[in-house]
Amino acid sequence: MAKRVKPRKDQKHQNLAQNWKFVFLEELAETSNVTKAATKCGAMTSYVYKHRREDPEFRRKWGAALLEGYEHLEMETLERLRFGTSAGDTKFDIPNALRLLAAHKESVAREKARRGKRDRVTVLASLNAKLDKMRERRAAAERLLAEDAPRREIANDRD
């Protein structure tokens, strides 16, 4: 049996499993539905929204899960638009899927931009590290050349 988290005052009547955040975020990524995700992990919807407001890391993961969910929905919608559905396939409401994607276009764009910003920072740090190594190698080569210069002068004097 999973360990339980001690309920806080704002969590009255909730007895959440210790991994409730993981369960919530997995379901959110799969369904893009906060209410379903909250139900799946046993939390009240108001509690997960409150937790999102108070916990920056959870808020970041929430955004990533929604982005993943919208990407799944977009791919599924494209597949069904391109290839249709077979007779035994589950019902899929394409107009509502398109409305949902359009409604959340801005939040998806924000999440992608946030990810892109982090990627640019990582790339810049990597480039700076490479440049630092190149500068170190150049300085080492210049030191070796400076140490070798007197030997070359002596060798030239002998000739």
Short mmCIF file of N, CA and C in Angstrom, two decimals:
data_model
loop_
_atom_site.label_atom_id
_atom_site.label_comp_id
_atom_site.label_asym_id
_atom_site.label_seq_id
_atom_site.Cartn_x
_atom_site.Cartn_y
_atom_site.Cartn_z
N MET A 1 0.84 -1.19 0.00
CA MET A 1 0.00 0.00 0.00
C MET A 1 0.89 1.25 0.00
N ALA A 2 0.49 2.26 -0.77
CA ALA A 2 1.29 3.48 -0.88
C ALA A 2 1.23 4.28 0.41
N LYS A 3 2.34 4.93 0.72
CA LYS A 3 2.36 5.81 1.90
C LYS A 3 1.42 6.98 1.66
N ARG A 4 0.89 7.49 2.71
CA ARG A 4 -0.03 8.62 2.61
C ARG A 4 0.63 9.87 3.14
N VAL A 5 0.25 11.01 2.55
CA VAL A 5 0.74 12.30 2.99
C VAL A 5 -0.19 12.81 4.08
N LYS A 6 0.37 13.36 5.13
CA LYS A 6 -0.45 13.92 6.21
C LYS A 6 -1.24 15.10 5.65
N PRO A 7 -2.57 15.08 5.77
CA PRO A 7 -3.37 16.18 5.23
C PRO A 7 -3.05 17.51 5.91
N ARG A 8 -2.99 18.56 5.11
CA ARG A 8 -2.80 19.90 5.66
C ARG A 8 -4.17 20.52 5.91
N LYS A 9 -4.17 21.68 6.55
CA LYS A 9 -5.45 22.33 6.85
C LYS A 9 -6.27 22.60 5.59
N ASP A 10 -5.58 23.00 4.51
CA ASP A 10 -6.28 23.33 3.27
C ASP A 10 -6.65 22.07 2.48
N GLN A 11 -6.38 20.92 3.05
CA GLN A 11 -6.61 19.64 2.39
C GLN A 11 -7.66 18.84 3.14
N LYS A 12 -8.54 19.49 3.83
CA LYS A 12 -9.52 18.79 4.66
C LYS A 12 -10.21 17.70 3.86
N HIS A 13 -10.37 16.56 4.49
CA HIS A 13 -11.04 15.40 3.92
C HIS A 13 -10.28 14.79 2.75
N GLN A 14 -9.01 15.08 2.63
CA GLN A 14 -8.19 14.46 1.58
C GLN A 14 -7.14 13.59 2.24
N ASN A 15 -6.95 12.44 1.67
CA ASN A 15 -5.94 11.52 2.14
C ASN A 15 -5.15 11.10 0.89
N LEU A 16 -4.27 11.98 0.43
CA LEU A 16 -3.58 11.78 -0.83
C LEU A 16 -2.41 10.81 -0.70
N ALA A 17 -2.25 9.99 -1.71
CA ALA A 17 -1.08 9.11 -1.76
C ALA A 17 0.16 9.98 -1.91
N GLN A 18 1.28 9.44 -1.49
CA GLN A 18 2.53 10.21 -1.53
C GLN A 18 2.90 10.60 -2.96
N ASN A 19 2.53 9.78 -3.94
CA ASN A 19 2.88 10.06 -5.33
C ASN A 19 1.75 10.75 -6.09
N TRP A 20 0.89 11.46 -5.39
CA TRP A 20 -0.27 12.07 -6.04
C TRP A 20 0.11 13.02 -7.15
N LYS A 21 1.21 13.76 -6.98
CA LYS A 21 1.62 14.72 -8.02
C LYS A 21 1.98 13.98 -9.30
N PHE A 22 2.73 12.90 -9.16
CA PHE A 22 3.13 12.12 -10.33
C PHE A 22 1.90 11.59 -11.06
N VAL A 23 0.96 11.01 -10.31
CA VAL A 23 -0.27 10.46 -10.90
C VAL A 23 -1.05 11.58 -11.59
N PHE A 24 -1.16 12.71 -10.92
CA PHE A 24 -1.89 13.85 -11.49
C PHE A 24 -1.25 14.30 -12.80
N LEU A 25 0.06 14.49 -12.79
CA LEU A 25 0.75 15.00 -13.98
C LEU A 25 0.71 14.00 -15.14
N GLU A 26 0.81 12.72 -14.84
CA GLU A 26 0.72 11.69 -15.89
C GLU A 26 -0.66 11.72 -16.54
N GLU A 27 -1.70 11.80 -15.72
CA GLU A 27 -3.06 11.83 -16.25
C GLU A 27 -3.32 13.13 -17.00
N LEU A 28 -2.77 14.24 -16.52
CA LEU A 28 -2.92 15.52 -17.19
C LEU A 28 -2.26 15.48 -18.57
N ALA A 29 -1.10 14.87 -18.66
CA ALA A 29 -0.41 14.75 -19.96
C ALA A 29 -1.21 13.86 -20.92
N GLU A 30 -1.87 12.87 -20.36
CA GLU A 30 -2.63 11.93 -21.21
C GLU A 30 -3.95 12.52 -21.66
N THR A 31 -4.63 13.26 -20.78
CA THR A 31 -6.00 13.70 -21.08
C THR A 31 -6.14 15.20 -21.32
N SER A 32 -5.19 16.00 -20.87
CA SER A 32 -5.30 17.47 -20.91
C SER A 32 -6.51 17.95 -20.12
N ASN A 33 -6.92 17.18 -19.13
CA ASN A 33 -8.13 17.49 -18.38
C ASN A 33 -7.78 17.53 -16.89
N VAL A 34 -7.83 18.72 -16.31
CA VAL A 34 -7.44 18.91 -14.91
C VAL A 34 -8.39 18.17 -13.98
N THR A 35 -9.68 18.21 -14.25
CA THR A 35 -10.65 17.55 -13.38
C THR A 35 -10.43 16.04 -13.36
N LYS A 36 -10.23 15.44 -14.54
CA LYS A 36 -9.97 13.99 -14.60
C LYS A 36 -8.67 13.64 -13.90
N ALA A 37 -7.66 14.47 -14.09
CA ALA A 37 -6.36 14.21 -13.46
C ALA A 37 -6.47 14.30 -11.94
N ALA A 38 -7.21 15.29 -11.45
CA ALA A 38 -7.39 15.44 -10.00
C ALA A 38 -8.16 14.25 -9.43
N THR A 39 -9.19 13.81 -10.13
CA THR A 39 -9.97 12.66 -9.70
C THR A 39 -9.10 11.41 -9.66
N LYS A 40 -8.27 11.25 -10.66
CA LYS A 40 -7.41 10.05 -10.74
C LYS A 40 -6.46 9.96 -9.54
N CYS A 41 -5.94 11.10 -9.09
CA CYS A 41 -4.99 11.05 -7.96
C CYS A 41 -5.69 11.22 -6.61
N GLY A 42 -7.00 11.45 -6.63
CA GLY A 42 -7.76 11.55 -5.39
C GLY A 42 -7.76 12.93 -4.75
N ALA A 43 -7.37 13.94 -5.51
CA ALA A 43 -7.34 15.31 -4.96
C ALA A 43 -8.54 16.11 -5.44
N MET A 44 -8.89 17.12 -4.67
CA MET A 44 -9.93 18.04 -5.11
C MET A 44 -9.31 18.97 -6.15
N THR A 45 -10.10 19.35 -7.14
CA THR A 45 -9.61 20.22 -8.20
C THR A 45 -9.10 21.54 -7.62
N SER A 46 -9.80 22.07 -6.65
CA SER A 46 -9.39 23.35 -6.05
C SER A 46 -8.02 23.21 -5.38
N TYR A 47 -7.76 22.03 -4.81
CA TYR A 47 -6.47 21.82 -4.15
C TYR A 47 -5.33 21.80 -5.17
N VAL A 48 -5.52 21.14 -6.30
CA VAL A 48 -4.42 21.09 -7.27
C VAL A 48 -4.15 22.48 -7.85
N TYR A 49 -5.19 23.27 -8.06
CA TYR A 49 -4.98 24.65 -8.53
C TYR A 49 -4.25 25.48 -7.47
N LYS A 50 -4.63 25.30 -6.21
CA LYS A 50 -3.96 26.02 -5.13
C LYS A 50 -2.49 25.60 -5.05
N HIS A 51 -2.26 24.31 -5.18
CA HIS A 51 -0.89 23.81 -5.14
C HIS A 51 -0.07 24.37 -6.31
N ARG A 52 -0.70 24.50 -7.47
CA ARG A 52 -0.01 25.08 -8.63
C ARG A 52 0.39 26.53 -8.36
N ARG A 53 -0.50 27.27 -7.71
CA ARG A 53 -0.19 28.68 -7.41
C ARG A 53 0.98 28.79 -6.44
N GLU A 54 1.08 27.86 -5.50
CA GLU A 54 2.07 27.97 -4.43
C GLU A 54 3.41 27.29 -4.70
N ASP A 55 3.44 26.35 -5.65
CA ASP A 55 4.64 25.56 -5.88
C ASP A 55 5.17 25.78 -7.30
N PRO A 56 6.24 26.57 -7.46
CA PRO A 56 6.76 26.88 -8.81
C PRO A 56 7.19 25.64 -9.59
N GLU A 57 7.76 24.66 -8.92
CA GLU A 57 8.20 23.44 -9.61
C GLU A 57 7.00 22.65 -10.13
N PHE A 58 5.96 22.55 -9.32
CA PHE A 58 4.73 21.87 -9.74
C PHE A 58 4.09 22.63 -10.90
N ARG A 59 4.10 23.95 -10.84
CA ARG A 59 3.55 24.79 -11.92
C ARG A 59 4.30 24.53 -13.23
N ARG A 60 5.63 24.41 -13.14
CA ARG A 60 6.44 24.16 -14.34
C ARG A 60 6.11 22.79 -14.92
N LYS A 61 6.00 21.79 -14.05
CA LYS A 61 5.68 20.43 -14.51
C LYS A 61 4.26 20.36 -15.07
N TRP A 62 3.36 21.13 -14.50
CA TRP A 62 1.98 21.20 -14.98
C TRP A 62 1.98 21.72 -16.42
N GLY A 63 2.71 22.80 -16.65
CA GLY A 63 2.80 23.36 -18.00
C GLY A 63 3.38 22.36 -18.99
N ALA A 64 4.41 21.65 -18.57
CA ALA A 64 5.02 20.64 -19.44
C ALA A 64 4.04 19.51 -19.73
N ALA A 65 3.27 19.09 -18.73
CA ALA A 65 2.29 18.01 -18.93
C ALA A 65 1.19 18.45 -19.88
N LEU A 66 0.73 19.68 -19.74
CA LEU A 66 -0.29 20.18 -20.66
C LEU A 66 0.24 20.27 -22.08
N LEU A 67 1.47 20.73 -22.22
CA LEU A 67 2.08 20.81 -23.55
C LEU A 67 2.12 19.42 -24.18
N GLU A 68 2.54 18.45 -23.40
CA GLU A 68 2.58 17.07 -23.91
C GLU A 68 1.18 16.60 -24.31
N GLY A 69 0.19 16.91 -23.48
CA GLY A 69 -1.18 16.51 -23.79
C GLY A 69 -1.69 17.16 -25.06
N TYR A 70 -1.40 18.44 -25.25
CA TYR A 70 -1.85 19.12 -26.46
C TYR A 70 -1.12 18.59 -27.70
N GLU A 71 0.14 18.22 -27.53
CA GLU A 71 0.87 17.63 -28.66
C GLU A 71 0.25 16.29 -29.04
N HIS A 72 -0.14 15.48 -28.04
CA HIS A 72 -0.81 14.20 -28.32
C HIS A 72 -2.13 14.45 -29.04
N LEU A 73 -2.91 15.40 -28.55
CA LEU A 73 -4.20 15.70 -29.16
C LEU A 73 -4.02 16.18 -30.60
N GLU A 74 -3.04 17.03 -30.81
CA GLU A 74 -2.77 17.55 -32.14
C GLU A 74 -2.39 16.41 -33.10
N MET A 75 -1.52 15.50 -32.65
CA MET A 75 -1.11 14.38 -33.50
C MET A 75 -2.28 13.44 -33.78
N GLU A 76 -3.09 13.17 -32.76
CA GLU A 76 -4.24 12.30 -32.95
C GLU A 76 -5.25 12.93 -33.90
N THR A 77 -5.47 14.23 -33.76
CA THR A 77 -6.40 14.92 -34.65
C THR A 77 -5.88 14.89 -36.09
N LEU A 78 -4.60 15.16 -36.27
CA LEU A 78 -4.01 15.12 -37.61
C LEU A 78 -4.14 13.73 -38.23
N GLU A 79 -3.86 12.71 -37.43
CA GLU A 79 -3.95 11.35 -37.95
C GLU A 79 -5.37 11.03 -38.41
N ARG A 80 -6.35 11.41 -37.61
CA ARG A 80 -7.74 11.11 -37.96
C ARG A 80 -8.20 11.96 -39.15
N LEU A 81 -7.70 13.19 -39.26
CA LEU A 81 -8.06 14.01 -40.42
C LEU A 81 -7.43 13.44 -41.70
N ARG A 82 -6.23 12.94 -41.60
CA ARG A 82 -5.53 12.40 -42.77
C ARG A 82 -6.06 11.04 -43.21
N PHE A 83 -6.28 10.15 -42.23
CA PHE A 83 -6.57 8.76 -42.57
C PHE A 83 -7.99 8.32 -42.22
N GLY A 84 -8.75 9.19 -41.59
CA GLY A 84 -10.11 8.83 -41.20
C GLY A 84 -10.11 7.88 -40.01
N THR A 85 -11.25 7.29 -39.75
CA THR A 85 -11.38 6.35 -38.63
C THR A 85 -11.96 5.05 -39.15
N SER A 86 -11.57 3.97 -38.52
CA SER A 86 -12.13 2.67 -38.91
C SER A 86 -13.48 2.48 -38.22
N ALA A 87 -14.21 1.48 -38.66
CA ALA A 87 -15.57 1.24 -38.15
C ALA A 87 -15.59 1.00 -36.64
N GLY A 88 -14.63 0.25 -36.10
CA GLY A 88 -14.63 -0.06 -34.67
C GLY A 88 -13.94 0.97 -33.81
N ASP A 89 -13.46 2.06 -34.40
CA ASP A 89 -12.71 3.08 -33.66
C ASP A 89 -13.62 3.85 -32.71
N THR A 90 -13.04 4.29 -31.59
CA THR A 90 -13.82 5.08 -30.64
C THR A 90 -14.18 6.43 -31.25
N LYS A 91 -15.26 6.99 -30.76
CA LYS A 91 -15.71 8.28 -31.26
C LYS A 91 -14.67 9.35 -30.95
N PHE A 92 -14.44 10.22 -31.90
CA PHE A 92 -13.48 11.31 -31.73
C PHE A 92 -14.11 12.56 -32.31
N ASP A 93 -14.27 13.57 -31.51
CA ASP A 93 -14.93 14.80 -31.92
C ASP A 93 -13.88 15.78 -32.46
N ILE A 94 -13.67 15.73 -33.75
CA ILE A 94 -12.63 16.56 -34.37
C ILE A 94 -12.91 18.06 -34.20
N PRO A 95 -14.13 18.54 -34.44
CA PRO A 95 -14.37 19.99 -34.24
C PRO A 95 -14.03 20.45 -32.82
N ASN A 96 -14.41 19.67 -31.81
CA ASN A 96 -14.08 20.06 -30.43
C ASN A 96 -12.59 19.97 -30.16
N ALA A 97 -11.91 18.99 -30.75
CA ALA A 97 -10.46 18.88 -30.60
C ALA A 97 -9.79 20.12 -31.17
N LEU A 98 -10.24 20.56 -32.34
CA LEU A 98 -9.67 21.76 -32.96
C LEU A 98 -9.96 23.01 -32.12
N ARG A 99 -11.17 23.09 -31.54
CA ARG A 99 -11.50 24.22 -30.67
C ARG A 99 -10.61 24.23 -29.43
N LEU A 100 -10.40 23.05 -28.84
CA LEU A 100 -9.55 22.95 -27.66
C LEU A 100 -8.12 23.38 -27.98
N LEU A 101 -7.60 22.90 -29.10
CA LEU A 101 -6.25 23.28 -29.49
C LEU A 101 -6.15 24.79 -29.73
N ALA A 102 -7.15 25.36 -30.36
CA ALA A 102 -7.14 26.81 -30.61
C ALA A 102 -7.26 27.59 -29.31
N ALA A 103 -8.09 27.12 -28.39
CA ALA A 103 -8.28 27.82 -27.11
C ALA A 103 -7.01 27.85 -26.28
N HIS A 104 -6.21 26.81 -26.40
CA HIS A 104 -5.00 26.73 -25.59
C HIS A 104 -3.72 27.02 -26.38
N LYS A 105 -3.89 27.58 -27.55
CA LYS A 105 -2.75 27.90 -28.41
C LYS A 105 -1.76 28.81 -27.71
N GLU A 106 -2.26 29.80 -27.01
CA GLU A 106 -1.39 30.77 -26.34
C GLU A 106 -0.60 30.13 -25.19
N SER A 107 -1.26 29.30 -24.38
CA SER A 107 -0.54 28.67 -23.27
C SER A 107 0.50 27.68 -23.78
N VAL A 108 0.19 27.00 -24.88
CA VAL A 108 1.16 26.08 -25.49
C VAL A 108 2.36 26.88 -26.02
N ALA A 109 2.08 28.01 -26.65
CA ALA A 109 3.16 28.85 -27.18
C ALA A 109 4.04 29.37 -26.05
N ARG A 110 3.43 29.75 -24.92
CA ARG A 110 4.20 30.22 -23.76
C ARG A 110 5.12 29.12 -23.23
N GLU A 111 4.58 27.91 -23.12
CA GLU A 111 5.37 26.78 -22.61
C GLU A 111 6.52 26.46 -23.57
N LYS A 112 6.25 26.49 -24.85
CA LYS A 112 7.31 26.23 -25.84
C LYS A 112 8.38 27.31 -25.76
N ALA A 113 7.96 28.55 -25.59
CA ALA A 113 8.93 29.65 -25.48
C ALA A 113 9.76 29.51 -24.22
N ARG A 114 9.13 29.10 -23.11
CA ARG A 114 9.87 28.90 -21.87
C ARG A 114 10.91 27.81 -22.05
N ARG A 115 10.52 26.73 -22.72
CA ARG A 115 11.48 25.65 -22.97
C ARG A 115 12.60 26.11 -23.90
N GLY A 116 12.24 26.88 -24.91
CA GLY A 116 13.23 27.38 -25.86
C GLY A 116 14.23 28.30 -25.19
N LYS A 117 13.76 29.10 -24.25
CA LYS A 117 14.65 30.01 -23.52
C LYS A 117 15.67 29.21 -22.73
N ARG A 118 15.22 28.15 -22.08
CA ARG A 118 16.14 27.32 -21.31
C ARG A 118 17.14 26.66 -22.25
N ASP A 119 16.67 26.24 -23.41
CA ASP A 119 17.58 25.61 -24.36
C ASP A 119 18.63 26.59 -24.86
N ARG A 120 18.25 27.84 -25.10
CA ARG A 120 19.21 28.85 -25.53
C ARG A 120 20.26 29.10 -24.44
N VAL A 121 19.82 29.13 -23.21
CA VAL A 121 20.74 29.33 -22.09
C VAL A 121 21.74 28.17 -22.01
N THR A 122 21.23 26.95 -22.18
CA THR A 122 22.09 25.77 -22.15
C THR A 122 23.09 25.79 -23.29
N VAL A 123 22.62 26.13 -24.48
CA VAL A 123 23.51 26.20 -25.64
C VAL A 123 24.57 27.27 -25.44
N LEU A 124 24.18 28.43 -24.94
CA LEU A 124 25.13 29.51 -24.71
C LEU A 124 26.19 29.10 -23.69
N ALA A 125 25.77 28.45 -22.62
CA ALA A 125 26.72 27.98 -21.60
C ALA A 125 27.69 26.97 -22.20
N SER A 126 27.18 26.09 -23.04
CA SER A 126 28.03 25.08 -23.69
C SER A 126 29.05 25.75 -24.62
N LEU A 127 28.59 26.74 -25.38
CA LEU A 127 29.51 27.46 -26.27
C LEU A 127 30.57 28.22 -25.49
N ASN A 128 30.17 28.85 -24.40
CA ASN A 128 31.15 29.57 -23.57
C ASN A 128 32.19 28.62 -22.98
N ALA A 129 31.76 27.44 -22.57
CA ALA A 129 32.70 26.45 -22.02
C ALA A 129 33.69 26.01 -23.10
N LYS A 130 33.21 25.81 -24.32
CA LYS A 130 34.10 25.42 -25.42
C LYS A 130 35.10 26.53 -25.73
N LEU A 131 34.62 27.76 -25.73
CA LEU A 131 35.52 28.90 -25.99
C LEU A 131 36.58 29.01 -24.90
N ASP A 132 36.18 28.80 -23.65
CA ASP A 132 37.15 28.83 -22.55
C ASP A 132 38.23 27.77 -22.73
N LYS A 133 37.84 26.57 -23.14
CA LYS A 133 38.82 25.50 -23.38
C LYS A 133 39.77 25.87 -24.52
N MET A 134 39.20 26.48 -25.56
CA MET A 134 40.04 26.89 -26.69
C MET A 134 41.05 27.96 -26.25
N ARG A 135 40.61 28.90 -25.43
CA ARG A 135 41.51 29.93 -24.93
C ARG A 135 42.62 29.33 -24.07
N GLU A 136 42.24 28.35 -23.24
CA GLU A 136 43.24 27.67 -22.39
C GLU A 136 44.27 26.95 -23.25
N ARG A 137 43.82 26.25 -24.28
CA ARG A 137 44.76 25.54 -25.18
C ARG A 137 45.68 26.52 -25.91
N ARG A 138 45.11 27.63 -26.33
CA ARG A 138 45.92 28.64 -27.03
C ARG A 138 46.99 29.21 -26.10
N ALA A 139 46.58 29.52 -24.86
CA ALA A 139 47.54 30.06 -23.89
C ALA A 139 48.63 29.04 -23.60
N ALA A 140 48.27 27.77 -23.49
CA ALA A 140 49.27 26.71 -23.25
C ALA A 140 50.21 26.60 -24.43
N ALA A 141 49.68 26.68 -25.64
CA ALA A 141 50.53 26.61 -26.84
C ALA A 141 51.48 27.81 -26.90
N GLU A 142 50.98 28.99 -26.56
CA GLU A 142 51.83 30.19 -26.57
C GLU A 142 52.94 30.08 -25.52
N ARG A 143 52.63 29.50 -24.37
CA ARG A 143 53.66 29.30 -23.34
C ARG A 143 54.74 28.33 -23.84
N LEU A 144 54.31 27.25 -24.47
CA LEU A 144 55.28 26.29 -25.02
C LEU A 144 56.16 26.93 -26.08
N LEU A 145 55.56 27.75 -26.93
CA LEU A 145 56.34 28.44 -27.96
C LEU A 145 57.32 29.43 -27.34
N ALA A 146 56.87 30.12 -26.29
CA ALA A 146 57.74 31.08 -25.61
C ALA A 146 58.91 30.36 -24.94
N GLU A 147 58.66 29.20 -24.34
CA GLU A 147 59.73 28.42 -23.71
C GLU A 147 60.68 27.86 -24.76
N ASP A 148 60.19 27.55 -25.93
CA ASP A 148 60.99 26.94 -26.98
C ASP A 148 61.79 27.98 -27.77
N ALA A 149 61.39 29.25 -27.71
CA ALA A 149 62.04 30.31 -28.50
C ALA A 149 63.54 30.43 -28.19
N PRO A 150 63.98 30.44 -26.92
CA PRO A 150 65.42 30.54 -26.66
C PRO A 150 66.20 29.36 -27.24
N ARG A 151 65.63 28.18 -27.22
CA ARG A 151 66.31 27.00 -27.78
C ARG A 151 66.48 27.14 -29.29
N ARG A 152 65.48 27.70 -29.94
CA ARG A 152 65.58 27.88 -31.39
C ARG A 152 66.67 28.91 -31.73
N GLU A 153 66.74 29.96 -30.90
CA GLU A 153 67.76 30.98 -31.15
C GLU A 153 69.17 30.39 -31.00
N ILE A 154 69.35 29.56 -30.00
CA ILE A 154 70.66 28.90 -29.81
C ILE A 154 70.97 28.00 -30.98
N ALA A 155 69.97 27.26 -31.43
CA ALA A 155 70.18 26.36 -32.57
C ALA A 155 70.50 27.16 -33.83
N ASN A 156 69.86 28.33 -34.00
CA ASN A 156 70.13 29.17 -35.17
C ASN A 156 71.54 29.77 -35.11
N ASP A 157 72.00 30.11 -33.91
CA ASP A 157 73.34 30.67 -33.74
C ASP A 157 74.40 29.65 -34.12
N ARG A 158 74.20 28.40 -33.87
CA ARG A 158 75.15 27.36 -34.19
C ARG A 158 75.28 27.16 -35.69
N ASP A 159 74.23 27.39 -36.40
CA ASP A 159 74.27 27.18 -37.85
C ASP A 159 75.00 28.28 -38.51
#
